PDB file of C-alpha atoms in Angstrom:
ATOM      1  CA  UNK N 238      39.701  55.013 -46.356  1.00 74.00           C
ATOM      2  CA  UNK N 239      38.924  55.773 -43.229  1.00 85.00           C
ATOM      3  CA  UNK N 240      42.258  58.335 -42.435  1.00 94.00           C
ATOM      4  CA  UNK N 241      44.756  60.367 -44.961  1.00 96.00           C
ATOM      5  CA  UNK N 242      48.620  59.749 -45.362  1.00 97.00           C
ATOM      6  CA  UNK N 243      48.751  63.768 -44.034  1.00 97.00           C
ATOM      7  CA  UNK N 244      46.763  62.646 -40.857  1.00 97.00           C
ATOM      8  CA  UNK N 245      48.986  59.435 -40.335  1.00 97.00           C
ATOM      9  CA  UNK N 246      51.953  61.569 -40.720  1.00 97.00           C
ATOM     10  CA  UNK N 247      50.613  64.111 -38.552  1.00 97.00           C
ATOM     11  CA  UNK N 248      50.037  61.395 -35.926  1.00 96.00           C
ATOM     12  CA  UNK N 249      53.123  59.479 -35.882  1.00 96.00           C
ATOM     13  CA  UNK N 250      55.219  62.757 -36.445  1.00 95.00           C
ATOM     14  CA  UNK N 251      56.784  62.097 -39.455  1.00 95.00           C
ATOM     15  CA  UNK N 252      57.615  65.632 -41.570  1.00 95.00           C
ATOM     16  CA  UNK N 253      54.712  66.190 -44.162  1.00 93.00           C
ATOM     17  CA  UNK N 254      57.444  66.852 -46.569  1.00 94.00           C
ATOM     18  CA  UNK N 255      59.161  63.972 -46.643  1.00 94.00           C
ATOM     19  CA  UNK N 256      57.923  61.129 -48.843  1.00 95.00           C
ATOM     20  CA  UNK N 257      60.499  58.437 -48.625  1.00 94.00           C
ATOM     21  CA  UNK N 258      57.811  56.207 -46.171  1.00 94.00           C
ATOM     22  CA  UNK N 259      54.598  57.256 -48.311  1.00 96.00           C
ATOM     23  CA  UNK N 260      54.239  53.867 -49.688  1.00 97.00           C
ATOM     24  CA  UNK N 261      55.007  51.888 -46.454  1.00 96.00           C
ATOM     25  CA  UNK N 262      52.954  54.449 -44.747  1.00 97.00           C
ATOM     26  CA  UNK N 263      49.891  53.854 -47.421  1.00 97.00           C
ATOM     27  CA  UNK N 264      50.560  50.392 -46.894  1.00 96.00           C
ATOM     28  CA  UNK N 265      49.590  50.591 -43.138  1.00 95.00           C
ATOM     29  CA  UNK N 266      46.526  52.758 -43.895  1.00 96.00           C
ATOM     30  CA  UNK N 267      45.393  49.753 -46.197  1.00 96.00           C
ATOM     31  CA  UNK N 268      46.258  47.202 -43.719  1.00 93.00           C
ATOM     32  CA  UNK N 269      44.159  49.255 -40.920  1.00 94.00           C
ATOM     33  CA  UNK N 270      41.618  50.068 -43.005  1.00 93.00           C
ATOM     34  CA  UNK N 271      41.112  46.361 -43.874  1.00 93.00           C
ATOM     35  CA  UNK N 272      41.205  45.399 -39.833  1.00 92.00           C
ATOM     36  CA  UNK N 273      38.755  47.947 -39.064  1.00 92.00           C
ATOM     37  CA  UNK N 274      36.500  46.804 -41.982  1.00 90.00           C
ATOM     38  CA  UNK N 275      36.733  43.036 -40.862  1.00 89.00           C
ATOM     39  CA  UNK N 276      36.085  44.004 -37.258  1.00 90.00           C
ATOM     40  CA  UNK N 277      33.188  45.780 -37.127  1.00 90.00           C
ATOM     41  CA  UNK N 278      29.845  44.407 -38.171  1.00 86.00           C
ATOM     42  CA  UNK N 279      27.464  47.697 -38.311  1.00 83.00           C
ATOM     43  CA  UNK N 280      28.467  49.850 -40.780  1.00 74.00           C
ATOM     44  CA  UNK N 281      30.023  52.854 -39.275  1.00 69.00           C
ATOM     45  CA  UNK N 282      28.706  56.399 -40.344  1.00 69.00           C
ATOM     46  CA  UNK N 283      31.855  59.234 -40.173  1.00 77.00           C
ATOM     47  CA  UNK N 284      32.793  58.819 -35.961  1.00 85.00           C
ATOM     48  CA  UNK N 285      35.557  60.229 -35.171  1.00 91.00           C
ATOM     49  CA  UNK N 286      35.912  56.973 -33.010  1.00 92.00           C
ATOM     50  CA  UNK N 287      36.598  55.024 -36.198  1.00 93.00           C
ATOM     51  CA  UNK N 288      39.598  57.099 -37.188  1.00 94.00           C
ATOM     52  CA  UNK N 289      41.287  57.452 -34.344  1.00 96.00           C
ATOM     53  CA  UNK N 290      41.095  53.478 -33.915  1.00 96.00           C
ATOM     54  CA  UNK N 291      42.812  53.542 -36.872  1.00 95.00           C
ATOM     55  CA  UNK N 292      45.109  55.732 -36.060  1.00 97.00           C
ATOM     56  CA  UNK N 293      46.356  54.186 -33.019  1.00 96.00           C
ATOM     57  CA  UNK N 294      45.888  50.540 -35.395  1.00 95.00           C
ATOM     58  CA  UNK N 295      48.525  52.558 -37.797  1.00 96.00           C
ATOM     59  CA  UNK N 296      50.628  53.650 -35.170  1.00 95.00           C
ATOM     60  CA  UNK N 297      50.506  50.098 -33.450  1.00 92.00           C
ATOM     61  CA  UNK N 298      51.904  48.520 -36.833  1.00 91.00           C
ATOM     62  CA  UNK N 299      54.558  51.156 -37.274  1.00 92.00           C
ATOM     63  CA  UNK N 300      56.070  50.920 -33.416  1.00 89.00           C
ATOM     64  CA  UNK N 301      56.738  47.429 -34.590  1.00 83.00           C
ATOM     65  CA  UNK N 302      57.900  46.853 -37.474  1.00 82.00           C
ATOM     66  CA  UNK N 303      60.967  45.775 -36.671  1.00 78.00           C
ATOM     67  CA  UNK N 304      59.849  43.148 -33.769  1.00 68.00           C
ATOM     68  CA  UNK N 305      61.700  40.105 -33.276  1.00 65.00           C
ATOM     69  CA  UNK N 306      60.883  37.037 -35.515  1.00 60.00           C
ATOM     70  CA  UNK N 307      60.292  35.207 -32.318  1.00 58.00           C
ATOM     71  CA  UNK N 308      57.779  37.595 -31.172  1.00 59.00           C
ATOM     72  CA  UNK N 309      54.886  35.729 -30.765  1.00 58.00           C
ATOM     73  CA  UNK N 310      51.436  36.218 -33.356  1.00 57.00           C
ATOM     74  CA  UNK N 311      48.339  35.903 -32.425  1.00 62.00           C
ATOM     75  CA  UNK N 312      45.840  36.139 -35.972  1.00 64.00           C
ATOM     76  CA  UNK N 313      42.978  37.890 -34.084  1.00 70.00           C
ATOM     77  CA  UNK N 314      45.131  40.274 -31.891  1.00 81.00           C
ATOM     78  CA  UNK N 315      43.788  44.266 -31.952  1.00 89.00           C
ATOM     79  CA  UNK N 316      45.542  46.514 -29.044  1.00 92.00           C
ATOM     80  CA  UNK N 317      42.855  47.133 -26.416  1.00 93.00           C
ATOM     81  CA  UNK N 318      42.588  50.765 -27.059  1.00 95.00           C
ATOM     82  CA  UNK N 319      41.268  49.664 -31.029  1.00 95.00           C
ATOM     83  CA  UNK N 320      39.043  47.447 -29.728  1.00 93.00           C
ATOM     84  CA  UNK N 321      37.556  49.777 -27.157  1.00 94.00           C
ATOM     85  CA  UNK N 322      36.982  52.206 -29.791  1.00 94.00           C
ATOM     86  CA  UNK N 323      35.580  49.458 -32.279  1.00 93.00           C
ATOM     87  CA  UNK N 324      33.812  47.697 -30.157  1.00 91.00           C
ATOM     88  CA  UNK N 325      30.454  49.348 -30.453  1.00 90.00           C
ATOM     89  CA  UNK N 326      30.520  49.350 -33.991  1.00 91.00           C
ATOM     90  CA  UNK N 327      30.385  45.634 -33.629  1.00 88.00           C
ATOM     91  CA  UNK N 328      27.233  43.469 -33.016  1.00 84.00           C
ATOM     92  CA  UNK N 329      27.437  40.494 -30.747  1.00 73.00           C
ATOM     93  CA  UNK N 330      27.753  37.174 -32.576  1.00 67.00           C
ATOM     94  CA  UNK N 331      25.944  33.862 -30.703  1.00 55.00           C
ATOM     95  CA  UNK N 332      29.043  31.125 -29.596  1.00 54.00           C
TER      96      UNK N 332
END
């Protein structure tokens, strides 16, 4: 994984002693992890880049958890920010 539940909760200021989110929070690092990983197409080597996309993926997911139903969902949506990081990482496909 590319970033630790103590760097998460580091990030989105959660107390490092508290545990009652670790699973939701673990969740989210899968969940980014997985993005990141189906994003990019050149393997990234340890960039700094990387995890701070998925930090800001992580904290993305966790601002809205609680959106509105009606709130609409786009499949291929990743915040600008993410993709600005990602987007070298990713090699550009023909149309």
């Amino acid at each position: 994984m590319v970033v630790t539940l103590e760097e998460v909760k580091e990030h989105l200021r959660y107390e490092s002693t508290d545990t009652s989110n670790d699973f939701y929070l673990n969740g989210l690092i899968l969940a980014a992890d997985k993005v990141i990983k189906n994003y990019v197409t050149v393997t990234p080597s340890d960039d700094p880049a990387i995890a701070h996309a998925a930090l800001l993926l992580i904290g993305y997911y966790d601002e809205h958890r609680n959106a509105d139903k009606d709130m609409p969902i786009n499949g291929n949506y990743l915040p600008a920010p993410v993709q600005a990081l990602l987007y070298p990482y990713r090699d550009p496909t023909a149309a």
